[in-house]
XYZ file of C-alpha atoms in Angstrom:
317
model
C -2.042 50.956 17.748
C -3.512 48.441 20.084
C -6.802 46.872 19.543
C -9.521 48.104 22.083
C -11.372 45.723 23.726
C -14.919 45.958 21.578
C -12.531 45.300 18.341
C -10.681 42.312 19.981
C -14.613 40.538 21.215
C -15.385 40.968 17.278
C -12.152 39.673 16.445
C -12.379 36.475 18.722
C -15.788 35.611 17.511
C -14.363 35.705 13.630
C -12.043 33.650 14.620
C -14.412 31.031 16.652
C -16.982 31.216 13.826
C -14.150 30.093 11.518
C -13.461 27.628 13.608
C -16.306 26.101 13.630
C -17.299 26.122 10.320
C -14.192 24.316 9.611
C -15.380 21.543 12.077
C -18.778 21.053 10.476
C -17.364 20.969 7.145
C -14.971 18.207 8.194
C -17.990 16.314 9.955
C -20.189 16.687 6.980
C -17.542 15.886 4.322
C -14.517 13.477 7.048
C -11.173 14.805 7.357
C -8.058 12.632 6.783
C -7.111 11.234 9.517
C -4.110 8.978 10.267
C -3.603 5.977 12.278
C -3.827 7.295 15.999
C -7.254 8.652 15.328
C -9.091 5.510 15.901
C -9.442 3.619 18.478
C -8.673 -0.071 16.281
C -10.981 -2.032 18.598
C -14.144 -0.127 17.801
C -13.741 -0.542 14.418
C -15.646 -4.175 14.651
C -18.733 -4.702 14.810
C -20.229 -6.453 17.765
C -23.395 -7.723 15.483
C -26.285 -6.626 12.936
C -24.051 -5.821 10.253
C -25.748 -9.630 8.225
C -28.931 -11.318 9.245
C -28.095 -13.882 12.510
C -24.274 -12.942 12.462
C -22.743 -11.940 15.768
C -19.207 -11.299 17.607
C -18.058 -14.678 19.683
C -16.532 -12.581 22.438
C -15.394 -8.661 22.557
C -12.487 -7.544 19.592
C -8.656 -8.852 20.357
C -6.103 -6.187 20.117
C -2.214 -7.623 19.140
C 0.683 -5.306 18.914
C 4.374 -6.119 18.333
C 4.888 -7.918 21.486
C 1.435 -9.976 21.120
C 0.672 -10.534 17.482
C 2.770 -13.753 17.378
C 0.169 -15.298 19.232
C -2.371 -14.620 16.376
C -0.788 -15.014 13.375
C 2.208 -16.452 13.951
C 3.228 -17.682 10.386
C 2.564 -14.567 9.223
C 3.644 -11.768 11.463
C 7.207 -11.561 10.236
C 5.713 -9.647 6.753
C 3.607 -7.233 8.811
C 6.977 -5.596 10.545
C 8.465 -4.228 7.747
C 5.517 -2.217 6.672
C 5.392 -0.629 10.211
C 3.190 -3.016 11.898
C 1.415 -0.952 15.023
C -1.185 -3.100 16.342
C -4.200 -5.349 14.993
C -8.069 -6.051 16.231
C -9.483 -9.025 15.727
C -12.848 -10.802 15.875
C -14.913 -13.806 15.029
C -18.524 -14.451 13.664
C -21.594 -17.137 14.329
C -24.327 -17.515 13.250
C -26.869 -20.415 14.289
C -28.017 -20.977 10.700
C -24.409 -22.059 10.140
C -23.399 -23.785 13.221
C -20.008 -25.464 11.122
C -19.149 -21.613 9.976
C -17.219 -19.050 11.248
C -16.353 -15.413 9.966
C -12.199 -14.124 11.204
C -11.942 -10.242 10.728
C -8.766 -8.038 11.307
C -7.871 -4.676 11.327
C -4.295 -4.220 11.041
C -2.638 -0.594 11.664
C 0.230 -0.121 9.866
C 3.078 2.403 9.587
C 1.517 4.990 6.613
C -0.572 4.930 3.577
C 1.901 3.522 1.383
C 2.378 0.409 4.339
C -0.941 -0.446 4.233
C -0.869 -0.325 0.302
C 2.402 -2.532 0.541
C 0.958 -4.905 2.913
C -2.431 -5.135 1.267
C -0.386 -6.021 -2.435
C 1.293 -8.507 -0.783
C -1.856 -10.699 -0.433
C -3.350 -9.300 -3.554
C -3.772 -11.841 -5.963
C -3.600 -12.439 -9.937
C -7.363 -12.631 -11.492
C -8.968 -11.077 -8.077
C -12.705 -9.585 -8.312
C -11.750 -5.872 -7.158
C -14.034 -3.967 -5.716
C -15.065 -0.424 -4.434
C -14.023 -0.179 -1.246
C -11.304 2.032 0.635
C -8.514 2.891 -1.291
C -9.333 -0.653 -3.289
C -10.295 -4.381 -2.141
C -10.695 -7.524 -3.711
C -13.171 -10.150 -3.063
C -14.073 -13.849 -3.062
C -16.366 -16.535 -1.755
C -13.876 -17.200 0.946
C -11.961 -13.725 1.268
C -12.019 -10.187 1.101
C -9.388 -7.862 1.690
C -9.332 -3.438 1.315
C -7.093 -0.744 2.928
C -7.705 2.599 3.181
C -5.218 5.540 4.705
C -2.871 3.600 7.214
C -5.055 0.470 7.755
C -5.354 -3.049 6.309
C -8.482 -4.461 6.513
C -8.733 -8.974 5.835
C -11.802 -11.082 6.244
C -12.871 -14.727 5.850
C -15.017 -17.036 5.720
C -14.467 -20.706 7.251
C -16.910 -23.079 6.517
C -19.910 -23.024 4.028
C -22.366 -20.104 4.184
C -25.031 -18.864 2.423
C -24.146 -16.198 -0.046
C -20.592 -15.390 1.413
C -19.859 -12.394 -1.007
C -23.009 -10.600 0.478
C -22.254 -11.274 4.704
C -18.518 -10.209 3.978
C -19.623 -7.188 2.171
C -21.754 -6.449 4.228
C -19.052 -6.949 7.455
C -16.664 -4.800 5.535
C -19.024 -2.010 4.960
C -19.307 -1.134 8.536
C -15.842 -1.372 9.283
C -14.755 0.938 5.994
C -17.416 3.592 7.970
C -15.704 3.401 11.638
C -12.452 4.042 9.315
C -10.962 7.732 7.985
C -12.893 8.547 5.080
C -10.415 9.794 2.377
C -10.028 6.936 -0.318
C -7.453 8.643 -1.491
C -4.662 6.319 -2.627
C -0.759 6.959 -1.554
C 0.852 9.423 -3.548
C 3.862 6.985 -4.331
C 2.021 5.162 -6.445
C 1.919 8.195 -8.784
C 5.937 7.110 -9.665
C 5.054 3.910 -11.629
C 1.693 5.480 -13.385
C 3.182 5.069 -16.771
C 1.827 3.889 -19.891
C 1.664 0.161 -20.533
C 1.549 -0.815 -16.843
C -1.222 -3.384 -16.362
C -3.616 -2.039 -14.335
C -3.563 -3.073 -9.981
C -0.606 -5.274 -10.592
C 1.361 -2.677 -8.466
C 3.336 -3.913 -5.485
C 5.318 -1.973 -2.649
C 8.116 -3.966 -1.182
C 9.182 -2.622 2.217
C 12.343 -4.303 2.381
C 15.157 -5.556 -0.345
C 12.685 -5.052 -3.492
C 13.579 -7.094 -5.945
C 15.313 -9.473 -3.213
C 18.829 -7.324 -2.947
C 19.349 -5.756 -0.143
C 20.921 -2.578 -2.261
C 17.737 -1.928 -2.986
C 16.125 -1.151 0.125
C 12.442 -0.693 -0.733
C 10.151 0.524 -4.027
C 7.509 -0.431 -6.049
C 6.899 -2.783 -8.957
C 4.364 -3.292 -11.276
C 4.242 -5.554 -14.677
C 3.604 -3.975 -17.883
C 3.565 -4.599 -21.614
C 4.359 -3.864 -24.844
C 2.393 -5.674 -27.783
C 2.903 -9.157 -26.922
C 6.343 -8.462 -24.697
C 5.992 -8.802 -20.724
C 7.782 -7.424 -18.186
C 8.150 -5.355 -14.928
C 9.321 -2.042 -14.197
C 10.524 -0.935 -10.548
C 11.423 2.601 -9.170
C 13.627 1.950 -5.911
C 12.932 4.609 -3.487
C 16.062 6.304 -1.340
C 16.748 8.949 0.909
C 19.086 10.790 -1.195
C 20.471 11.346 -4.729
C 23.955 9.889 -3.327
C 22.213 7.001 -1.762
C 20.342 5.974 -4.724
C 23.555 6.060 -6.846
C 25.865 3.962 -4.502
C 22.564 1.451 -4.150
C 22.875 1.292 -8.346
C 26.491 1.267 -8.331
C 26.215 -2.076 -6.076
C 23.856 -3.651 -8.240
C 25.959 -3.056 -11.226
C 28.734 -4.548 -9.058
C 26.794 -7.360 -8.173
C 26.007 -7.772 -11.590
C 29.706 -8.069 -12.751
C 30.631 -9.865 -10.108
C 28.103 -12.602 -11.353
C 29.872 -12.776 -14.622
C 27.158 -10.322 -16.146
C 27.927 -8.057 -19.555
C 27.243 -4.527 -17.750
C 26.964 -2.159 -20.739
C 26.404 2.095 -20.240
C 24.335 4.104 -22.792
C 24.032 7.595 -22.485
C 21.221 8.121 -25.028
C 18.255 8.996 -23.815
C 17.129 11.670 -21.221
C 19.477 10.289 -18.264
C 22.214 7.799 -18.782
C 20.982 4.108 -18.484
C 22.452 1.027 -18.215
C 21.624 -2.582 -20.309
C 22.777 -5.678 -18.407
C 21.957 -9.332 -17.950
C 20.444 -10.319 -14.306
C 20.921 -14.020 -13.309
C 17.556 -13.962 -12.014
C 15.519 -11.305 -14.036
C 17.377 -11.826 -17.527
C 17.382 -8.534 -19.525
C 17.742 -5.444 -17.312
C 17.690 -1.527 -18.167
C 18.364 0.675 -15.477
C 19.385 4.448 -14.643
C 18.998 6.439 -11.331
C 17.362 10.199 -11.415
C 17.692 12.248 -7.661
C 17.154 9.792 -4.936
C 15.361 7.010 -7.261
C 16.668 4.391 -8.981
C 14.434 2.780 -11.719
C 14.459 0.129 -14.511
C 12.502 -2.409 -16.437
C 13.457 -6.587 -15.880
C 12.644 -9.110 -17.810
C 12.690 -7.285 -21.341
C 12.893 -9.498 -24.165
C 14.977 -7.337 -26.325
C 17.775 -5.494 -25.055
C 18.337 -3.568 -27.944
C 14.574 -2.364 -27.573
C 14.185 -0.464 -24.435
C 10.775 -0.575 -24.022
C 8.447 2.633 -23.956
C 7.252 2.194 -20.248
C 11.277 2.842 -19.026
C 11.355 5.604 -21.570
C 8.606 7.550 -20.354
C 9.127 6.279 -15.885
C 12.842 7.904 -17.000
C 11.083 11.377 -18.030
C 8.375 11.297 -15.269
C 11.362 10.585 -12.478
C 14.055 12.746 -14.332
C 11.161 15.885 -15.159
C 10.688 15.370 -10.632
C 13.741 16.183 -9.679
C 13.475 20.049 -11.836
């Protein structure tokens, strides 16, 4: 039976009262958003955000035909990771007159990009700090990203408490940004026990420098006083990730490399000898292949590949 018209008013106004409800809540509590959302130029501010401190001239915005111009030496990494477009600005302040804060705002491809891109200028014995997904910070530098964005500032010249004026800076830009810090879900593949805590790095393109792998994540880990790094290469398919391990293995052989297959364990690995990485384990589950480099004993596979093969093999049920 069709609705009559009384039943249908009471109907629409459930309907727009749910509606609206679910816009307040995502006002009050911010709803993910993705890089289209913001406007990248309005994510700078103009002044105020540090005592004296205020924008030379309105925000730059660079995309892929443009960014050259700014960072020329540089914009080859960005493209890999799905480079979109960039705002920049710079900061003065007349108590500094030799001093001069750069910001940037770089939109990248996804979550994981701006992760990617952000690792890649990570660096070893970095102060990290709350912000976004995760930043770092220095006298001279700080860096964060959160959803698809990569956020960098620094300082040239000497200023008074730096740490303070770039915080500061990067506070208002992490507010004009989405507000989910939640981190990509990719990372979740090399959570393992024994890797050493924000050492993880996404490689967009040829991870571990062969182009058979086309891109993954690494991270270092340990075990007791061993070192070394694990890697899950991430494919489109189970057959692509086992022609992509089948070429490695040929590369391997090829080099003059003792290539040895073990089917203990829960999927069949492989122990070889990379010129470049030394000791190698390696297997493939579904449309990842994954290993450990650098292990000192061969005949010792460490725990960390042991339990990245159950996590990656238990994935694929």
């Amino acid at each position: 039976r069709s609705l009559e018209v009384p039943e249908m008013k009471r109907c629409l106004l459930r309907a727009s009262s749910a509606l609206w409800i679910c816009l307040i809540l995502c006002a009050v509590n911010g709803c993910a958003m993705t890089g289209g959302s913001v406007e990248l130029g309005t994510t700078l501010p103009d002044s105020g955000f540090s005592g004296g401190w205020h924008a030379t001239e309105p925000a730059a915005i660079f995309d892929t035909e443009t960014i050259f111009k700014h960072i020329n030496g540089e914009a080859e990494l960005f493209f890999p990771y799905g480079f979109k477009q960039a705002a920049y600005a710079s900061y003065e302040n007349q108590q500094f007159p030799d001093a001069t804060i750069e910001a940037d705002v770089y939109e990248m491809g996804s979550p994981l990009d701006a992760f990617g891109i952000y690792s890649n200028f990570r660096y070893p014995g970095a102060e990290f700090i709350d912000l976004g997904c995760e930043g770092v910070l220095s006298d001279q530098q700080l860096m964060f990203y959160v959803d698809v964005y990569f956020v960098k500032l620094t300082t040239l010249g000497t200023i008074a408490n730096p740490r303070d004026v770039l915080r500061a800076c990067a506070e208002v830009i992490r507010n004009r940004l989405p507000k989910s810090n939640a981190a990509p879900p990719e990372l979740a593949l090399v959570a393992v026990e024994g890797v050493v805590p924000q050492t993880e790095t996404y490689i967009a393109d040829s991870l571990l420098g062969y182009e058979f792998f086309p891109r993954g994540l690494l991270a270092n880990a340990a075990s007791g006083d061993a070192s070394f790094r694990i890697f899950v290469v991430i494919f489109d398919d189970e057959t692509a990730a086992r022609k992509g391990l089948e070429a490695y293995f040929e590369f391997l052989e090829n080099n003059g490399a003792a290539v040895k297959k073990e089917d203990t364990g829960p999927t069949p690995r492989t122990i070889a000898v990379d010129p470049l990485y030394k000791n190698v384990v390696a297997a493939q589950a579904g449309a990842y292949t994954f290993g450990a480099v650098g292990i000192s004993d061969p005949a010792n596979v460490p725990l960390a590949f042991e339990e990245l093969s159950r996590q990656l093999t238990k994935k694929q049920r």
